[in-house]
Amino acid sequence: MSDLDLLKNLVLAPYILKATALIRISRKVGGNQFRHSFSTLGILLDYKYFTDSVLLKASLIHDLLEDLPETQVDEIRYIDFDANQVVDLVLEVTRRNEETKPEYLQRVLNQGSRYAKILKCADRISNLTDLHRDTHPEQKISDYLDQTEQFILPMAHEVNADMVIELTDLIKRRREIIRKILLGEGEGKLI
């Protein structure tokens, strides 16, 4: 089947309906987690993951269990023939209560499946795109970029060379903006 045929036959509606619960979860940059889910899906499509229905479906609900822990996982498992794999992938990229952020990212880097690493890279690309100095202090941005270099770039090196390029570019641009802020250049300009 061609990419067009694969996309024509991809059924996302049940996952979109589940993801609508994320509308009530705001993001510091504005908007909500529902839109972030679509951004992550869009990034995966941009990278031509047309044949990976489990990955695309999981992208829509990748933050659902973390942001809304009351979500009934078993209910999701009955959505369609991919649902068990989708839930397993979402669980793989969901931070556990006892994990610090570095422990979580190290777990995905060391033990995550190829799909988990691809999804985490797409998620981070979306998050970096939304990382603005008017919503996050410079130190938080700097720490987030360090974390991306330490954990996410190695994942990207394993799964997609083009994601390495995009992540590297996003990190570089964000670091340049922080540098300009610290030097007092570009006052009043937003990222």
XYZ file of N, CA and C in Angstrom:
573
model
N 0.835 -1.194 0.000
C 0.000 0.000 0.000
C 0.876 1.251 0.000
N 0.394 2.259 -0.654
C 1.104 3.538 -0.670
C 0.887 4.259 0.664
N 1.710 5.290 0.893
C 1.543 6.092 2.111
C 0.142 6.693 2.183
N -0.366 7.142 1.044
C -1.704 7.728 0.997
C -2.759 6.703 1.394
N -2.632 5.484 0.873
C -3.581 4.424 1.231
C -3.505 4.082 2.712
N -2.287 4.042 3.237
C -2.129 3.750 4.663
C -2.806 4.819 5.517
N -2.620 6.065 5.147
C -3.255 7.142 5.904
C -4.768 7.138 5.741
N -5.251 6.795 4.546
C -6.704 6.719 4.329
C -7.344 5.673 5.225
N -6.614 4.593 5.494
C -7.160 3.489 6.280
C -6.881 3.596 7.775
N -6.148 4.622 8.176
C -5.810 4.804 9.585
C -7.012 5.386 10.335
N -7.447 4.691 11.353
C -8.590 5.142 12.145
C -8.074 5.714 13.462
N -8.162 7.030 13.572
C -7.692 7.719 14.773
C -8.825 8.233 15.656
N -10.034 8.263 15.140
C -11.155 8.892 15.846
C -11.318 8.434 17.300
N -11.272 7.130 17.601
C -11.447 6.744 19.007
C -10.349 7.300 19.921
N -9.143 7.421 19.391
C -8.035 7.969 20.173
C -8.162 9.481 20.312
N -8.648 10.115 19.276
C -8.906 11.554 19.352
C -9.951 11.827 20.429
N -11.002 11.008 20.453
C -12.037 11.181 21.489
C -11.453 11.020 22.885
N -10.588 10.032 23.073
C -9.936 9.845 24.380
C -9.064 11.056 24.714
N -8.364 11.555 23.696
C -7.457 12.682 23.904
C -8.193 13.976 24.241
N -9.461 14.072 23.902
C -10.191 15.312 24.221
C -10.233 15.584 25.723
N -10.029 14.562 26.535
C -9.961 14.777 27.987
C -8.809 15.717 28.337
N -7.805 15.800 27.462
C -6.638 16.651 27.701
C -6.909 18.132 27.439
N -8.077 18.435 26.893
C -8.427 19.837 26.641
C -8.400 20.632 27.941
N -8.768 20.019 29.042
C -8.830 20.741 30.318
C -7.468 20.900 31.001
N -6.424 20.308 30.410
C -5.080 20.438 30.973
C -4.339 21.545 30.227
N -4.134 22.696 30.897
C -3.478 23.838 30.244
C -1.976 23.643 30.186
N -1.391 24.355 29.233
C 0.061 24.406 29.101
C 0.524 25.815 29.461
N 1.702 25.918 30.042
C 2.241 27.223 30.432
C 2.381 28.156 29.243
N 2.574 27.603 28.060
C 2.763 28.415 26.858
C 1.433 28.844 26.255
N 0.348 28.428 26.875
C -0.973 28.671 26.318
C -1.474 27.397 25.671
N -2.721 27.394 25.338
C -3.287 26.186 24.744
C -3.443 25.093 25.784
N -3.504 23.865 25.304
C -3.729 22.737 26.199
C -3.018 21.488 25.698
N -3.069 20.460 26.505
C -2.373 19.213 26.187
C -2.978 18.498 24.977
N -4.247 18.729 24.706
C -4.883 18.144 23.517
C -4.171 18.635 22.265
N -3.910 19.928 22.197
C -3.205 20.498 21.043
C -1.779 19.966 20.964
N -1.136 19.801 22.119
C 0.219 19.237 22.148
C 0.216 17.818 21.572
N -0.814 17.050 21.878
C -0.918 15.693 21.328
C -0.970 15.728 19.805
N -1.734 16.660 19.273
C -1.820 16.787 17.816
C -0.504 17.274 17.222
N 0.195 18.123 17.945
C 1.507 18.572 17.495
C 2.467 17.388 17.409
N 2.434 16.522 18.408
C 3.295 15.342 18.416
C 2.930 14.416 17.256
N 1.645 14.221 17.028
C 1.194 13.434 15.872
C 1.705 14.064 14.578
N 1.576 15.380 14.459
C 2.027 16.076 13.258
C 3.511 15.901 13.014
N 4.296 15.923 14.072
C 5.745 15.723 13.940
C 6.028 14.318 13.416
N 5.331 13.325 13.937
C 5.526 11.952 13.455
C 5.131 11.816 11.985
N 4.065 12.476 11.593
C 3.668 12.449 10.182
C 4.689 13.180 9.319
N 5.211 14.287 9.840
C 6.250 15.028 9.129
C 7.472 14.147 8.890
N 7.769 13.271 9.824
C 8.883 12.330 9.684
C 8.481 11.036 8.964
N 7.292 11.045 8.418
C 6.787 9.976 7.540
C 6.621 8.606 8.215
N 6.154 8.631 9.449
C 5.833 7.375 10.134
C 4.402 6.946 9.790
N 4.080 6.940 8.497
C 2.733 6.623 8.027
C 2.328 5.175 8.301
N 3.286 4.278 8.318
C 2.969 2.853 8.446
C 2.847 2.394 9.889
N 3.129 3.275 10.828
C 3.191 2.883 12.228
C 1.944 3.317 12.982
N 0.855 2.583 12.775
C -0.429 2.959 13.370
C -0.373 3.001 14.896
N 0.357 2.082 15.501
C 0.459 2.071 16.963
C 1.136 3.349 17.451
N 2.204 3.726 16.802
C 2.933 4.938 17.167
C 2.058 6.182 16.997
N 1.358 6.276 15.887
C 0.505 7.443 15.626
C -0.644 7.523 16.624
N -1.252 6.408 16.908
C -2.358 6.393 17.877
C -1.859 6.745 19.277
N -0.709 6.196 19.645
C -0.144 6.480 20.972
C 0.214 7.957 21.119
N 0.621 8.588 20.030
C 0.998 10.001 20.110
C -0.175 10.856 20.583
N -1.369 10.470 20.214
C -2.554 11.239 20.596
C -2.860 11.158 22.086
N -2.473 10.059 22.711
C -2.790 9.891 24.136
C -1.535 9.708 24.992
N -0.376 10.099 24.465
C 0.880 9.821 25.171
C 0.978 10.486 26.545
N 0.273 11.581 26.770
C 0.303 12.253 28.077
C -0.939 11.976 28.921
N -1.848 11.219 28.401
C -3.138 11.015 29.065
C -2.998 10.406 30.464
N -2.231 9.341 30.590
C -2.128 8.652 31.885
C -1.352 9.471 32.909
N -0.395 10.254 32.437
C 0.383 11.098 33.342
C -0.421 12.311 33.796
N -1.127 12.924 32.852
C -1.883 14.144 33.175
C -3.227 13.848 33.839
N -3.806 12.722 33.521
C -5.097 12.336 34.092
C -5.001 10.889 34.594
N -4.356 10.693 35.746
C -4.121 9.329 36.242
C -5.391 8.526 36.524
N -6.511 9.218 36.604
C -7.775 8.508 36.835
C -8.295 7.821 35.572
N -7.607 7.996 34.456
C -8.008 7.379 33.188
C -8.089 5.873 33.340
N -9.138 5.299 32.798
C -9.340 3.852 32.850
C -8.568 3.184 31.708
N -7.410 2.624 32.035
C -6.536 2.013 31.034
C -7.242 0.850 30.337
N -7.969 0.043 31.087
C -8.640 -1.113 30.486
C -9.663 -0.697 29.442
N -10.277 0.453 29.647
C -11.241 0.972 28.676
C -10.551 1.264 27.336
N -9.346 1.779 27.403
C -8.582 2.081 26.187
C -8.178 0.791 25.475
N -7.875 -0.247 26.235
C -7.399 -1.506 25.652
C -8.422 -2.161 24.716
N -9.663 -1.721 24.767
C -10.715 -2.318 23.925
C -11.110 -1.446 22.742
N -10.370 -0.392 22.481
C -10.740 0.522 21.398
C -10.689 -0.160 20.038
N -9.578 -0.815 19.750
C -9.423 -1.472 18.448
C -8.344 -2.544 18.532
N -7.971 -3.097 17.388
C -7.002 -4.193 17.371
C -5.592 -3.748 17.748
N -5.287 -2.466 17.677
C -3.979 -1.947 18.076
C -3.930 -1.535 19.548
N -5.062 -1.498 20.193
C -5.183 -0.831 21.494
C -4.234 -1.364 22.563
N -4.047 -2.659 22.654
C -3.131 -3.188 23.673
C -1.709 -2.684 23.451
N -1.274 -2.688 22.207
C 0.065 -2.181 21.898
C 0.154 -0.679 22.139
N -0.905 0.039 21.818
C -0.942 1.483 22.038
C -0.802 1.775 23.536
N -1.590 1.093 24.353
C -1.527 1.301 25.802
C -0.144 0.940 26.335
N 0.405 -0.172 25.873
C 1.742 -0.568 26.340
C 2.787 0.496 25.994
N 2.681 1.078 24.807
C 3.608 2.135 24.411
C 3.405 3.386 25.257
N 2.161 3.756 25.495
C 1.875 4.922 26.333
C 2.415 4.689 27.751
N 2.233 3.495 28.281
C 2.773 3.187 29.607
C 4.297 3.279 29.623
N 4.909 2.882 28.534
C 6.367 2.924 28.423
C 6.903 4.357 28.480
N 6.148 5.313 27.929
C 6.601 6.710 27.917
C 5.949 7.547 29.016
N 5.262 6.902 29.931
C 4.645 7.602 31.053
C 5.584 7.559 32.250
N 5.815 8.724 32.821
C 6.674 8.818 34.007
C 5.955 8.217 35.203
N 6.634 7.336 35.892
C 6.069 6.681 37.075
C 6.173 7.607 38.282
N 5.268 7.430 39.219
C 5.207 8.305 40.401
C 6.530 8.393 41.148
N 7.229 7.288 41.268
C 8.455 7.255 42.060
C 9.688 7.743 41.299
N 9.541 8.034 40.024
C 10.677 8.431 39.196
C 10.884 9.945 39.183
N 12.140 10.341 39.297
C 12.480 11.731 39.010
C 12.501 11.853 37.485
N 12.507 13.071 36.997
C 12.553 13.270 35.544
C 13.813 12.637 34.937
N 15.004 12.848 35.525
C 16.190 12.181 34.956
C 16.101 10.649 35.006
N 15.561 10.095 36.084
C 15.414 8.635 36.172
C 14.469 8.131 35.086
N 13.390 8.850 34.875
C 12.420 8.486 33.838
C 13.072 8.503 32.457
N 13.758 9.583 32.143
C 14.389 9.694 30.824
C 15.486 8.653 30.642
N 16.227 8.365 31.702
C 17.267 7.324 31.642
C 16.626 5.962 31.383
N 15.476 5.703 32.008
C 14.770 4.427 31.788
C 14.361 4.291 30.328
N 13.773 5.345 29.766
C 13.358 5.280 28.364
C 14.578 5.112 27.468
N 15.658 5.832 27.764
C 16.882 5.721 26.968
C 17.463 4.310 27.037
N 17.536 3.741 28.227
C 18.180 2.432 28.398
C 17.280 1.253 28.070
N 15.995 1.357 28.382
C 15.107 0.204 28.282
C 13.961 0.397 27.304
N 13.796 1.593 26.795
C 12.660 1.880 25.935
C 12.756 1.183 24.583
N 11.609 0.851 24.051
C 11.534 0.271 22.717
C 11.862 1.343 21.681
N 12.054 0.925 20.461
C 12.297 1.872 19.360
C 11.140 2.870 19.275
N 9.899 2.379 19.345
C 8.736 3.263 19.286
C 8.724 4.252 20.445
N 9.083 3.803 21.644
C 9.097 4.701 22.804
C 10.085 5.842 22.575
N 11.237 5.515 22.016
C 12.256 6.539 21.771
C 11.819 7.498 20.665
N 11.211 6.984 19.628
C 10.700 7.847 18.555
C 9.638 8.786 19.110
N 8.702 8.235 19.878
C 7.624 9.044 20.450
C 8.181 10.092 21.408
N 9.150 9.714 22.224
C 9.738 10.670 23.173
C 10.462 11.780 22.428
N 11.130 11.464 21.333
C 11.812 12.498 20.534
C 10.798 13.457 19.912
N 9.721 12.921 19.357
C 8.681 13.779 18.764
C 8.040 14.657 19.839
N 7.788 14.087 20.999
C 7.239 14.837 22.130
C 8.176 15.978 22.527
N 9.457 15.691 22.590
C 10.425 16.719 22.992
C 10.559 17.805 21.918
N 10.490 17.434 20.649
C 10.520 18.439 19.583
C 9.349 19.398 19.758
N 8.173 18.847 20.029
C 6.996 19.689 20.262
C 7.213 20.594 21.472
N 7.731 20.026 22.550
C 7.953 20.807 23.768
C 9.004 21.895 23.563
N 10.063 21.590 22.837
C 11.095 22.595 22.583
C 10.562 23.723 21.710
N 9.711 23.374 20.777
C 9.098 24.384 19.923
C 8.250 25.344 20.758
N 7.639 24.816 21.809
C 6.782 25.617 22.690
C 7.525 26.276 23.848
N 8.825 26.073 23.937
C 9.602 26.587 25.064
C 9.911 28.066 24.828
N 9.232 28.926 25.564
C 9.361 30.367 25.372
C 9.847 31.040 26.647
N 10.611 32.073 26.479
C 11.154 32.766 27.647
C 10.102 33.565 28.400
N 8.965 33.827 27.780
C 7.925 34.555 28.517
C 7.109 33.628 29.409
N 7.334 32.326 29.297
C 6.603 31.377 30.138
C 7.526 30.545 31.019
N 8.810 30.574 30.723
C 9.772 29.779 31.486
C 11.001 30.635 31.805
N 11.472 30.578 33.045
C 12.693 31.321 33.376
C 13.904 30.747 32.619
N 14.914 31.589 32.430
C 16.095 31.175 31.676
C 16.720 29.907 32.238
N 16.791 29.780 33.574
C 17.416 28.596 34.175
C 16.639 27.326 33.848
N 15.323 27.418 33.858
C 14.508 26.248 33.522
C 14.728 25.865 32.056
N 14.800 26.852 31.183
C 15.057 26.571 29.769
C 16.421 25.914 29.618
N 17.417 26.465 30.291
C 18.773 25.921 30.220
C 18.823 24.476 30.730
N 18.183 24.228 31.854
C 18.137 22.857 32.407
C 17.430 21.898 31.454
N 16.359 22.363 30.831
C 15.599 21.537 29.884
C 16.453 21.198 28.664
N 17.237 22.161 28.215
C 18.128 21.929 27.078
C 19.239 20.949 27.451
N 19.782 21.085 28.671
C 20.798 20.135 29.150
C 20.230 18.722 29.184
N 19.019 18.601 29.693
C 18.333 17.313 29.771
C 18.122 16.725 28.373
N 17.771 17.586 27.438
C 17.559 17.142 26.059
C 18.861 16.606 25.479
N 19.955 17.305 25.731
C 21.264 16.843 25.236
C 21.681 15.532 25.889
N 21.423 15.395 27.175
C 21.860 14.215 27.914
C 21.047 12.963 27.585
N 19.729 13.116 27.425
C 18.872 11.939 27.288
C 18.194 11.797 25.925
N 17.657 12.886 25.397
C 16.846 12.805 24.180
C 17.710 12.679 22.929
N 18.791 13.451 22.840
C 19.668 13.326 21.669
C 20.211 11.905 21.491
N 20.649 11.234 22.557
C 21.078 9.839 22.372
C 19.955 8.930 21.865
N 18.725 9.200 22.301
C 17.588 8.427 21.773
C 17.452 8.680 20.276
N 17.506 9.942 19.892
C 17.359 10.304 18.485
C 18.470 9.668 17.650
N 19.680 9.635 18.177
C 20.796 8.992 17.460
C 20.490 7.525 17.182
N 19.741 6.896 18.070
C 19.384 5.482 17.887
C 18.274 5.283 16.867
N 17.371 6.264 16.727
C 16.151 5.996 15.952
C 15.952 6.828 14.698
N 16.507 8.058 14.641
C 16.202 8.881 13.468
C 17.211 10.034 13.342
N 18.070 9.937 12.346
C 19.115 10.947 12.139
C 18.527 12.331 11.874
N 17.376 12.406 11.206
C 16.759 13.706 10.948
C 16.255 14.358 12.229
N 15.801 13.555 13.172
C 15.390 14.110 14.467
C 16.599 14.659 15.213
N 17.753 14.023 15.053
C 18.979 14.545 15.669
C 19.243 15.950 15.159
N 19.109 16.138 13.858
C 19.348 17.456 13.252
C 18.371 18.486 13.810
N 17.088 18.131 13.856
C 16.095 19.093 14.343
C 16.294 19.406 15.820
N 16.523 18.387 16.625
C 16.741 18.614 18.058
C 17.984 19.471 18.291
N 19.054 19.177 17.568
C 20.290 19.957 17.701
C 20.054 21.413 17.330
N 19.304 21.630 16.265
C 18.990 22.988 15.834
C 18.134 23.717 16.876
N 17.127 23.041 17.405
C 16.269 23.660 18.429
C 17.076 24.011 19.680
N 17.960 23.118 20.094
C 18.800 23.377 21.269
C 19.688 24.594 21.002
N 20.315 24.619 19.853
C 21.211 25.725 19.497
C 20.462 27.054 19.503
N 19.293 27.072 18.881
C 18.522 28.321 18.817
C 18.082 28.782 20.207
N 17.665 27.867 21.038
C 17.226 28.237 22.388
C 18.412 28.729 23.218
N 19.551 28.106 23.057
C 20.748 28.553 23.787
C 21.181 29.952 23.322
N 21.059 30.223 22.036
C 21.392 31.560 21.520
C 20.472 32.615 22.133
N 19.213 32.275 22.281
C 18.261 33.216 22.869
C 18.598 33.471 24.334
N 18.941 32.429 25.065
C 19.332 32.601 26.473
C 20.580 33.478 26.551
N 21.541 33.231 25.680
C 22.769 34.023 25.661
C 22.443 35.501 25.422
N 21.554 35.769 24.463
C 21.174 37.153 24.165
C 20.469 37.799 25.357
N 19.653 37.037 26.042
C 18.961 37.561 27.226
C 19.986 37.942 28.288
N 20.921 37.033 28.524
C 21.928 37.287 29.558
C 22.828 38.468 29.203
N 23.033 38.701 27.912
C 23.854 39.832 27.472
C 23.031 41.109 27.332
N 21.717 41.000 27.557
C 20.847 42.172 27.469
C 20.439 42.530 26.060
N 20.701 41.640 25.111
C 20.288 41.875 23.727
C 18.866 41.351 23.545
N 18.176 41.883 22.599
C 16.861 41.339 22.230
C 15.793 41.536 23.281
N 15.952 42.511 24.162
C 14.926 42.761 25.169
C 13.581 43.028 24.490
N 12.552 42.466 25.042
C 11.211 42.681 24.519
C 10.832 41.758 23.375
N 11.764 40.950 22.933
C 11.452 40.009 21.854
C 11.123 38.659 22.432
N 10.162 38.016 21.847
C 9.785 36.679 22.287
C 10.457 35.657 21.399
N 10.622 34.476 21.926
C 11.178 33.364 21.139
C 10.225 33.035 20.023
